[in-house]
PDB file of C-alpha atoms in Angstrom:
ATOM      1  CA  MET A 299       0.190   0.162  -0.026  1.00 75.00           C
ATOM      2  CA  GLU A 300       1.026   3.396  -0.939  1.00 87.00           C
ATOM      3  CA  TYR A 301       1.461   5.873   1.773  1.00 93.00           C
ATOM      4  CA  GLU A 302       1.765   9.649   2.049  1.00 94.00           C
ATOM      5  CA  PHE A 303       3.167  10.354   5.657  1.00 95.00           C
ATOM      6  CA  LEU A 304       4.929   6.875   6.586  1.00 97.00           C
ATOM      7  CA  ARG A 305       8.204   5.354   4.884  1.00 96.00           C
ATOM      8  CA  VAL A 306       8.025   1.960   5.309  1.00 96.00           C
ATOM      9  CA  ALA A 307      11.147  -0.853   5.274  1.00 95.00           C
ATOM     10  CA  LYS A 308      10.903  -4.378   6.267  1.00 95.00           C
ATOM     11  CA  ALA A 309      13.476  -6.653   7.401  1.00 93.00           C
ATOM     12  CA  ASN A 310      14.230  -9.602   9.781  1.00 93.00           C
ATOM     13  CA  ARG A 311      10.764 -10.189  10.285  1.00 96.00           C
ATOM     14  CA  VAL A 312      10.549  -5.919  11.370  1.00 97.00           C
ATOM     15  CA  ALA A 313       8.831  -3.607   9.729  1.00 97.00           C
ATOM     16  CA  MET A 314      10.453  -0.130  10.541  1.00 97.00           C
ATOM     17  CA  CYS A 315       7.680   2.837   9.855  1.00 97.00           C
ATOM     18  CA  ARG A 316       9.371   6.325   9.421  1.00 97.00           C
ATOM     19  CA  ILE A 317       6.654   9.015   9.970  1.00 97.00           C
ATOM     20  CA  TYR A 318       7.166  11.782   7.606  1.00 96.00           C
ATOM     21  CA  ASN A 319       5.474  15.179   7.423  1.00 95.00           C
ATOM     22  CA  PRO A 320       7.936  17.923   7.194  1.00 94.00           C
ATOM     23  CA  PRO A 321       8.863  20.371   7.935  1.00 93.00           C
ATOM     24  CA  LEU A 322       7.355  19.693  11.473  1.00 93.00           C
ATOM     25  CA  ASN A 323       6.353  16.528  11.244  1.00 94.00           C
ATOM     26  CA  MET A 324       2.608  17.149  12.908  1.00 93.00           C
ATOM     27  CA  LEU A 325       0.022  14.375  13.429  1.00 92.00           C
ATOM     28  CA  ASN A 326      -2.897  14.948  11.274  1.00 92.00           C
ATOM     29  CA  SER A 327      -6.457  13.079  10.608  1.00 89.00           C
ATOM     30  CA  LYS A 328      -5.032  11.872   7.377  1.00 92.00           C
ATOM     31  CA  MET A 329      -1.799  10.598   8.974  1.00 93.00           C
ATOM     32  CA  MET A 330      -4.041   8.956  11.541  1.00 92.00           C
ATOM     33  CA  THR A 331      -5.959   6.831   9.070  1.00 93.00           C
ATOM     34  CA  GLU A 332      -2.561   5.838   7.615  1.00 95.00           C
ATOM     35  CA  LEU A 333      -1.564   4.870  11.055  1.00 96.00           C
ATOM     36  CA  SER A 334      -4.194   2.733  11.261  1.00 94.00           C
ATOM     37  CA  SER A 335      -4.009   1.161   8.101  1.00 94.00           C
ATOM     38  CA  PHE A 336      -0.244   0.542   8.474  1.00 96.00           C
ATOM     39  CA  ILE A 337      -1.114  -1.371  11.713  1.00 96.00           C
ATOM     40  CA  GLU A 338      -3.453  -3.799  10.127  1.00 94.00           C
ATOM     41  CA  GLU A 339      -1.231  -4.480   7.262  1.00 95.00           C
ATOM     42  CA  ALA A 340       1.365  -5.233   9.492  1.00 95.00           C
ATOM     43  CA  GLU A 341      -0.502  -7.599  11.779  1.00 94.00           C
ATOM     44  CA  LYS A 342      -1.819  -9.707   8.391  1.00 94.00           C
ATOM     45  CA  ASP A 343       1.372  -9.628   7.343  1.00 94.00           C
ATOM     46  CA  ASN A 344       3.184 -13.263   8.309  1.00 94.00           C
ATOM     47  CA  ASP A 345       6.517 -11.993   7.631  1.00 94.00           C
ATOM     48  CA  VAL A 346       6.350  -9.296  10.201  1.00 97.00           C
ATOM     49  CA  ARG A 347       6.680  -9.881  14.052  1.00 97.00           C
ATOM     50  CA  VAL A 348       7.475  -6.098  15.448  1.00 98.00           C
ATOM     51  CA  VAL A 349       6.547  -3.152  14.548  1.00 98.00           C
ATOM     52  CA  VAL A 350       9.172  -0.183  14.894  1.00 98.00           C
ATOM     53  CA  PHE A 351       8.333   3.384  14.570  1.00 98.00           C
ATOM     54  CA  THR A 352      10.466   6.603  14.644  1.00 97.00           C
ATOM     55  CA  GLY A 353      10.399  10.102  13.282  1.00 97.00           C
ATOM     56  CA  GLY A 354      11.300  10.797   9.450  1.00 95.00           C
ATOM     57  CA  VAL A 355      12.456  14.469  10.208  1.00 95.00           C
ATOM     58  CA  PRO A 356      15.523  15.219  11.968  1.00 93.00           C
ATOM     59  CA  ASN A 357      14.961  15.801  15.492  1.00 94.00           C
ATOM     60  CA  ILE A 358      11.112  15.495  15.450  1.00 96.00           C
ATOM     61  CA  PHE A 359       9.103  12.303  16.316  1.00 97.00           C
ATOM     62  CA  ILE A 360       5.856  14.058  16.144  1.00 96.00           C
ATOM     63  CA  THR A 361       5.665  17.637  17.249  1.00 92.00           C
ATOM     64  CA  HIS A 362       2.117  17.753  18.226  1.00 90.00           C
ATOM     65  CA  TYR A 363      -1.565  17.298  16.245  1.00 85.00           C
ATOM     66  CA  ASP A 364      -1.973  19.846  13.687  1.00 80.00           C
ATOM     67  CA  VAL A 365      -3.664  22.625  15.951  1.00 81.00           C
ATOM     68  CA  SER A 366      -5.048  24.195  12.663  1.00 82.00           C
ATOM     69  CA  GLU A 367      -7.286  21.160  12.606  1.00 79.00           C
ATOM     70  CA  LEU A 368      -8.378  21.775  16.223  1.00 77.00           C
ATOM     71  CA  VAL A 369      -9.253  25.364  15.930  1.00 78.00           C
ATOM     72  CA  ALA A 370     -11.429  24.359  12.506  1.00 74.00           C
ATOM     73  CA  LEU A 371     -13.386  22.308  15.436  1.00 68.00           C
ATOM     74  CA  SER A 372     -13.308  24.708  17.849  1.00 67.00           C
ATOM     75  CA  GLY A 373     -16.663  25.870  18.422  1.00 64.00           C
ATOM     76  CA  ALA A 374     -17.996  23.710  15.692  1.00 59.00           C
ATOM     77  CA  ILE A 375     -18.889  20.894  18.623  1.00 61.00           C
ATOM     78  CA  PRO A 376     -22.406  20.838  19.550  1.00 62.00           C
ATOM     79  CA  GLU A 377     -23.864  20.511  22.790  1.00 68.00           C
ATOM     80  CA  PRO A 378     -23.951  16.879  24.087  1.00 65.00           C
ATOM     81  CA  PRO A 379     -26.556  15.228  22.245  1.00 65.00           C
ATOM     82  CA  PRO A 380     -28.849  12.670  24.443  1.00 63.00           C
ATOM     83  CA  GLU A 381     -26.242  10.049  23.042  1.00 68.00           C
ATOM     84  CA  MET A 382     -22.814  10.741  23.167  1.00 64.00           C
ATOM     85  CA  PRO A 383     -20.987   8.701  20.605  1.00 67.00           C
ATOM     86  CA  ARG A 384     -18.587   5.819  21.409  1.00 72.00           C
ATOM     87  CA  ALA A 385     -14.769   7.016  22.224  1.00 66.00           C
ATOM     88  CA  ALA A 386     -14.154   3.457  20.284  1.00 65.00           C
ATOM     89  CA  ASP A 387     -15.962   4.697  17.196  1.00 70.00           C
ATOM     90  CA  MET A 388     -13.472   8.003  17.185  1.00 70.00           C
ATOM     91  CA  PRO A 389     -10.615   7.844  14.600  1.00 73.00           C
ATOM     92  CA  HIS A 390      -8.020   8.459  17.051  1.00 77.00           C
ATOM     93  CA  TYR A 391      -9.263   6.185  19.683  1.00 89.00           C
ATOM     94  CA  GLN A 392      -9.505   3.740  17.015  1.00 89.00           C
ATOM     95  CA  LEU A 393      -5.861   3.921  16.237  1.00 93.00           C
ATOM     96  CA  HIS A 394      -4.660   3.615  19.344  1.00 94.00           C
ATOM     97  CA  LEU A 395      -7.147   0.576  20.625  1.00 93.00           C
ATOM     98  CA  ARG A 396      -5.779  -1.022  16.999  1.00 94.00           C
ATOM     99  CA  MET A 397      -2.404  -0.846  18.625  1.00 95.00           C
ATOM    100  CA  ARG A 398      -2.780  -1.922  21.502  1.00 95.00           C
ATOM    101  CA  ASN A 399      -5.118  -5.021  20.404  1.00 94.00           C
ATOM    102  CA  THR A 400      -2.561  -6.261  18.019  1.00 95.00           C
ATOM    103  CA  PRO A 401      -0.950  -9.068  18.880  1.00 96.00           C
ATOM    104  CA  LYS A 402       2.231  -7.844  17.439  1.00 97.00           C
ATOM    105  CA  PRO A 403       4.584  -6.023  19.684  1.00 97.00           C
ATOM    106  CA  ILE A 404       5.460  -2.258  18.699  1.00 98.00           C
ATOM    107  CA  ILE A 405       8.263  -0.151  19.611  1.00 98.00           C
ATOM    108  CA  ALA A 406       8.524   3.528  19.533  1.00 98.00           C
ATOM    109  CA  ALA A 407      12.058   5.216  18.725  1.00 98.00           C
ATOM    110  CA  ILE A 408      11.498   8.448  19.781  1.00 98.00           C
ATOM    111  CA  ASN A 409      14.581  10.546  17.665  1.00 97.00           C
ATOM    112  CA  GLY A 410      12.964  14.063  18.806  1.00 96.00           C
ATOM    113  CA  ALA A 411      10.315  16.485  19.759  1.00 96.00           C
ATOM    114  CA  CYS A 412       7.250  14.602  20.883  1.00 96.00           C
ATOM    115  CA  GLN A 413       4.401  16.559  22.680  1.00 96.00           C
ATOM    116  CA  GLY A 414       0.691  16.585  22.421  1.00 95.00           C
ATOM    117  CA  GLY A 415      -0.707  13.794  19.915  1.00 94.00           C
ATOM    118  CA  GLY A 416       2.635  12.443  19.407  1.00 96.00           C
ATOM    119  CA  CYS A 417       3.337  11.659  22.926  1.00 97.00           C
ATOM    120  CA  GLU A 418      -0.206  10.232  22.766  1.00 97.00           C
ATOM    121  CA  PHE A 419       1.046   7.858  20.193  1.00 96.00           C
ATOM    122  CA  THR A 420       4.306   6.671  22.192  1.00 97.00           C
ATOM    123  CA  LEU A 421       2.027   5.811  25.118  1.00 97.00           C
ATOM    124  CA  ALA A 422      -0.402   3.475  22.349  1.00 96.00           C
ATOM    125  CA  CYS A 423       3.093   1.708  21.787  1.00 97.00           C
ATOM    126  CA  ASP A 424       4.542  -1.128  23.852  1.00 98.00           C
ATOM    127  CA  ILE A 425       8.320   0.132  24.102  1.00 98.00           C
ATOM    128  CA  ARG A 426       9.027   3.522  24.181  1.00 98.00           C
ATOM    129  CA  ILE A 427      12.862   4.378  23.729  1.00 98.00           C
ATOM    130  CA  MET A 428      14.099   7.843  23.568  1.00 98.00           C
ATOM    131  CA  ALA A 429      17.368   9.738  22.122  1.00 98.00           C
ATOM    132  CA  LYS A 430      18.778  12.006  24.758  1.00 97.00           C
ATOM    133  CA  GLY A 431      18.803  15.786  23.075  1.00 96.00           C
ATOM    134  CA  ASP A 432      17.625  19.329  23.177  1.00 95.00           C
ATOM    135  CA  PHE A 433      14.031  18.372  23.168  1.00 96.00           C
ATOM    136  CA  GLY A 434      11.335  16.913  25.222  1.00 97.00           C
ATOM    137  CA  ILE A 435       8.258  14.690  25.957  1.00 98.00           C
ATOM    138  CA  GLY A 436       4.906  15.672  27.339  1.00 97.00           C
ATOM    139  CA  LEU A 437       1.124  16.572  27.077  1.00 97.00           C
ATOM    140  CA  PRO A 438       1.113  20.522  27.265  1.00 96.00           C
ATOM    141  CA  GLU A 439      -2.405  21.025  25.714  1.00 95.00           C
ATOM    142  CA  VAL A 440      -3.738  22.769  28.891  1.00 95.00           C
ATOM    143  CA  GLY A 441      -1.765  25.777  27.724  1.00 95.00           C
ATOM    144  CA  VAL A 442      -4.235  26.308  25.075  1.00 90.00           C
ATOM    145  CA  GLY A 443      -7.185  25.724  26.852  1.00 93.00           C
ATOM    146  CA  ILE A 444      -8.060  22.191  25.905  1.00 90.00           C
ATOM    147  CA  LEU A 445      -6.829  18.392  27.591  1.00 93.00           C
ATOM    148  CA  PRO A 446      -5.041  15.587  26.205  1.00 93.00           C
ATOM    149  CA  GLY A 447      -8.377  14.347  24.358  1.00 91.00           C
ATOM    150  CA  GLY A 448      -6.015  11.612  22.044  1.00 91.00           C
ATOM    151  CA  SER A 449      -6.459   8.917  24.745  1.00 93.00           C
ATOM    152  CA  GLY A 450      -3.673  10.598  26.909  1.00 95.00           C
ATOM    153  CA  THR A 451      -5.490  11.252  30.163  1.00 96.00           C
ATOM    154  CA  GLN A 452      -5.839   7.817  30.246  1.00 95.00           C
ATOM    155  CA  LEU A 453      -2.711   6.156  29.201  1.00 96.00           C
ATOM    156  CA  MET A 454      -0.910   8.408  30.854  1.00 96.00           C
ATOM    157  CA  THR A 455      -2.548   7.553  34.395  1.00 96.00           C
ATOM    158  CA  ARG A 456      -2.692   4.014  33.457  1.00 95.00           C
ATOM    159  CA  LEU A 457       1.267   4.054  32.970  1.00 96.00           C
ATOM    160  CA  LEU A 458       2.437   6.812  35.789  1.00 97.00           C
ATOM    161  CA  GLY A 459      -0.267   6.392  37.991  1.00 95.00           C
ATOM    162  CA  PRO A 460      -2.865   8.962  38.860  1.00 96.00           C
ATOM    163  CA  GLY A 461      -0.798  11.656  40.891  1.00 97.00           C
ATOM    164  CA  LYS A 462       2.186  11.657  38.411  1.00 97.00           C
ATOM    165  CA  ALA A 463      -0.251  12.013  35.572  1.00 97.00           C
ATOM    166  CA  LEU A 464      -1.898  14.832  37.303  1.00 98.00           C
ATOM    167  CA  GLU A 465       1.393  16.639  37.781  1.00 97.00           C
ATOM    168  CA  MET A 466       2.269  16.188  34.119  1.00 97.00           C
ATOM    169  CA  MET A 467      -1.086  17.143  32.601  1.00 97.00           C
ATOM    170  CA  LEU A 468      -1.965  19.723  34.968  1.00 98.00           C
ATOM    171  CA  PHE A 469       1.168  21.629  34.321  1.00 97.00           C
ATOM    172  CA  GLY A 470       1.670  20.553  30.903  1.00 97.00           C
ATOM    173  CA  LYS A 471       4.765  19.333  31.611  1.00 97.00           C
ATOM    174  CA  VAL A 472       7.139  18.711  29.013  1.00 97.00           C
ATOM    175  CA  ILE A 473      10.156  16.779  29.890  1.00 97.00           C
ATOM    176  CA  ASP A 474      13.794  15.370  28.625  1.00 97.00           C
ATOM    177  CA  ALA A 475      14.819  11.686  27.937  1.00 98.00           C
ATOM    178  CA  GLU A 476      16.594  11.362  31.002  1.00 98.00           C
ATOM    179  CA  GLU A 477      13.653  12.858  33.567  1.00 98.00           C
ATOM    180  CA  ALA A 478      10.991  10.514  31.104  1.00 98.00           C
ATOM    181  CA  GLU A 479      13.093   7.465  31.844  1.00 98.00           C
ATOM    182  CA  ARG A 480      13.574   8.013  35.418  1.00 98.00           C
ATOM    183  CA  ILE A 481       9.444   8.393  35.843  1.00 97.00           C
ATOM    184  CA  GLY A 482       8.879   5.561  33.532  1.00 97.00           C
ATOM    185  CA  LEU A 483       7.629   7.559  30.818  1.00 98.00           C
ATOM    186  CA  VAL A 484       9.978   5.683  28.715  1.00 98.00           C
ATOM    187  CA  HIS A 485      11.779   2.626  29.412  1.00 98.00           C
ATOM    188  CA  LYS A 486      15.043   3.715  28.389  1.00 97.00           C
ATOM    189  CA  ALA A 487      17.175   7.049  27.257  1.00 98.00           C
ATOM    190  CA  VAL A 488      20.134   6.521  25.264  1.00 98.00           C
ATOM    191  CA  PRO A 489      22.593   8.644  23.082  1.00 98.00           C
ATOM    192  CA  ALA A 490      20.832   9.742  19.717  1.00 97.00           C
ATOM    193  CA  ILE A 491      23.502   7.650  17.745  1.00 97.00           C
ATOM    194  CA  GLU A 492      22.460   4.653  19.528  1.00 98.00           C
ATOM    195  CA  LEU A 493      18.803   5.150  19.380  1.00 98.00           C
ATOM    196  CA  LEU A 494      18.291   2.856  16.071  1.00 97.00           C
ATOM    197  CA  PRO A 495      20.594   0.197  17.144  1.00 97.00           C
ATOM    198  CA  THR A 496      19.459  -0.174  20.605  1.00 97.00           C
ATOM    199  CA  THR A 497      16.000  -0.053  19.521  1.00 98.00           C
ATOM    200  CA  LEU A 498      16.287  -2.628  16.437  1.00 97.00           C
ATOM    201  CA  THR A 499      18.586  -5.089  18.956  1.00 97.00           C
ATOM    202  CA  LEU A 500      15.273  -5.416  20.787  1.00 97.00           C
ATOM    203  CA  ALA A 501      13.169  -5.343  17.934  1.00 97.00           C
ATOM    204  CA  TYR A 502      15.122  -8.436  16.465  1.00 97.00           C
ATOM    205  CA  ARG A 503      14.574 -10.280  19.951  1.00 96.00           C
ATOM    206  CA  LEU A 504      11.341  -9.903  20.354  1.00 97.00           C
ATOM    207  CA  ALA A 505      10.895 -11.060  16.333  1.00 97.00           C
ATOM    208  CA  ALA A 506      13.092 -14.301  17.388  1.00 96.00           C
ATOM    209  CA  GLY A 507      10.747 -14.575  20.263  1.00 95.00           C
ATOM    210  CA  ALA A 508       7.226 -16.375  20.796  1.00 95.00           C
ATOM    211  CA  PRO A 509       4.761 -14.396  18.834  1.00 95.00           C
ATOM    212  CA  ILE A 510       1.596 -16.224  20.244  1.00 95.00           C
ATOM    213  CA  ALA A 511       2.637 -15.820  23.878  1.00 96.00           C
ATOM    214  CA  GLN A 512       3.738 -12.526  23.294  1.00 96.00           C
ATOM    215  CA  GLY A 513       0.732 -11.443  21.654  1.00 96.00           C
ATOM    216  CA  LEU A 514      -1.591 -13.029  24.288  1.00 96.00           C
ATOM    217  CA  ILE A 515       0.642 -11.470  27.446  1.00 96.00           C
ATOM    218  CA  LYS A 516      -0.138  -8.022  25.320  1.00 97.00           C
ATOM    219  CA  ARG A 517      -3.532  -8.979  25.864  1.00 96.00           C
ATOM    220  CA  CYS A 518      -3.511 -10.001  29.766  1.00 96.00           C
ATOM    221  CA  VAL A 519      -1.640  -6.408  30.420  1.00 96.00           C
ATOM    222  CA  TYR A 520      -4.232  -4.427  28.191  1.00 95.00           C
ATOM    223  CA  GLN A 521      -6.905  -6.125  28.792  1.00 94.00           C
ATOM    224  CA  GLY A 522      -6.873  -7.747  32.339  1.00 94.00           C
ATOM    225  CA  GLY A 523      -5.057  -5.363  33.807  1.00 91.00           C
ATOM    226  CA  PRO A 524      -7.424  -2.905  34.443  1.00 91.00           C
ATOM    227  CA  LEU A 525      -9.615  -5.630  35.638  1.00 93.00           C
ATOM    228  CA  PRO A 526     -10.480  -6.529  39.245  1.00 93.00           C
ATOM    229  CA  LEU A 527      -8.138  -9.068  40.331  1.00 93.00           C
ATOM    230  CA  GLU A 528     -10.187 -11.925  40.171  1.00 94.00           C
ATOM    231  CA  GLU A 529     -11.243 -11.376  36.674  1.00 93.00           C
ATOM    232  CA  GLY A 530      -8.138 -10.254  35.543  1.00 94.00           C
ATOM    233  CA  LEU A 531      -6.713 -13.930  36.078  1.00 93.00           C
ATOM    234  CA  GLN A 532      -9.876 -15.323  34.637  1.00 95.00           C
ATOM    235  CA  VAL A 533      -8.107 -13.475  31.481  1.00 93.00           C
ATOM    236  CA  GLU A 534      -4.586 -14.812  32.036  1.00 94.00           C
ATOM    237  CA  MET A 535      -6.226 -18.451  32.837  1.00 94.00           C
ATOM    238  CA  GLU A 536      -8.108 -18.688  29.424  1.00 94.00           C
ATOM    239  CA  ALA A 537      -4.601 -16.764  27.739  1.00 95.00           C
ATOM    240  CA  PHE A 538      -2.190 -19.372  29.325  1.00 92.00           C
ATOM    241  CA  ALA A 539      -4.369 -22.197  28.170  1.00 94.00           C
ATOM    242  CA  GLU A 540      -4.391 -20.772  24.562  1.00 93.00           C
ATOM    243  CA  THR A 541      -0.370 -20.874  24.593  1.00 94.00           C
ATOM    244  CA  LEU A 542      -0.458 -24.529  25.908  1.00 94.00           C
ATOM    245  CA  ARG A 543      -2.415 -25.899  22.858  1.00 94.00           C
ATOM    246  CA  THR A 544       0.108 -24.065  20.411  1.00 94.00           C
ATOM    247  CA  GLU A 545       2.558 -26.444  18.731  1.00 95.00           C
ATOM    248  CA  ASP A 546       5.314 -23.639  19.169  1.00 93.00           C
ATOM    249  CA  ALA A 547       4.480 -24.297  22.885  1.00 93.00           C
ATOM    250  CA  ARG A 548       4.839 -28.212  23.002  1.00 94.00           C
ATOM    251  CA  GLU A 549       8.038 -28.360  20.949  1.00 93.00           C
ATOM    252  CA  ALA A 550       9.545 -25.180  22.630  1.00 93.00           C
ATOM    253  CA  MET A 551       9.225 -27.284  26.213  1.00 92.00           C
ATOM    254  CA  LYS A 552      10.364 -30.213  24.642  1.00 92.00           C
ATOM    255  CA  ALA A 553      13.584 -28.407  23.006  1.00 91.00           C
ATOM    256  CA  TYR A 554      14.199 -27.152  26.398  1.00 91.00           C
ATOM    257  CA  LEU A 555      14.040 -30.471  28.422  1.00 93.00           C
ATOM    258  CA  ASN A 556      16.798 -31.548  25.670  1.00 91.00           C
ATOM    259  CA  TRP A 557      19.005 -28.615  26.166  1.00 95.00           C
ATOM    260  CA  GLN A 558      17.976 -27.858  22.477  1.00 93.00           C
ATOM    261  CA  LEU A 559      17.094 -24.025  21.039  1.00 91.00           C
ATOM    262  CA  TYR A 560      13.787 -23.930  19.039  1.00 92.00           C
ATOM    263  CA  GLU A 561      13.114 -21.461  16.342  1.00 91.00           C
ATOM    264  CA  PHE A 562       9.080 -20.439  16.783  1.00 93.00           C
ATOM    265  CA  LYS A 563       6.804 -20.818  14.450  1.00 92.00           C
ATOM    266  CA  GLY A 564       3.855 -18.848  15.363  1.00 88.00           C
ATOM    267  CA  ARG A 565       1.348 -22.106  15.263  1.00 90.00           C
TER     268      ARG A 565
END
């Protein structure tokens, strides 16, 4: 599929997607549609086990959402009708839910500025690696009188807890890579020159792993994690039983008992 805003390359079961909308690499509605289509395409591609996103403009991952689109929307939204539309039916939420629901791991290689909608996008990824530099990550929407409405209030709260999430969003804090790593907003902060080597090392390691088990781990964390413990354990038990029925699990456990290596087939 041809994309306007995405540059895609595939190697070693990893799909690398560079987000490209110069000069500022802003997120917009058409880009979100493309990103959703790309995730769907990658999910169906048996030669892809891991997806990596990075910015295609130097020192920018995604600056933020295109504010001109929000200005056009401002004031045009009617008072809430008797029945508000479901959040899951809105395009930006559909994208982030698709990212969470796909069984394939998604890594963000954050190579520059990453605010607002860009930060929200990375929060929907499974792993976040960020380059050190003179740029930051955060949700500063309160500074222009709005809130992080692209899943930010929910995803950041689930990641950082309500106390730190409130501090970040109420003050509109934008922090550097080292601080982001310290509070757990990103998994690792690395020198810029090491960003892609570090990310691809992780991606290739995941791509060589057990794809069915990885997908079910995502389901347990994202679907079971927010539930009451007893319900979450039910999600885990069903997923565990599903792994035991796979050829990969049977053969990998036999190989382990015989001190042998096993190449996961995804079945």
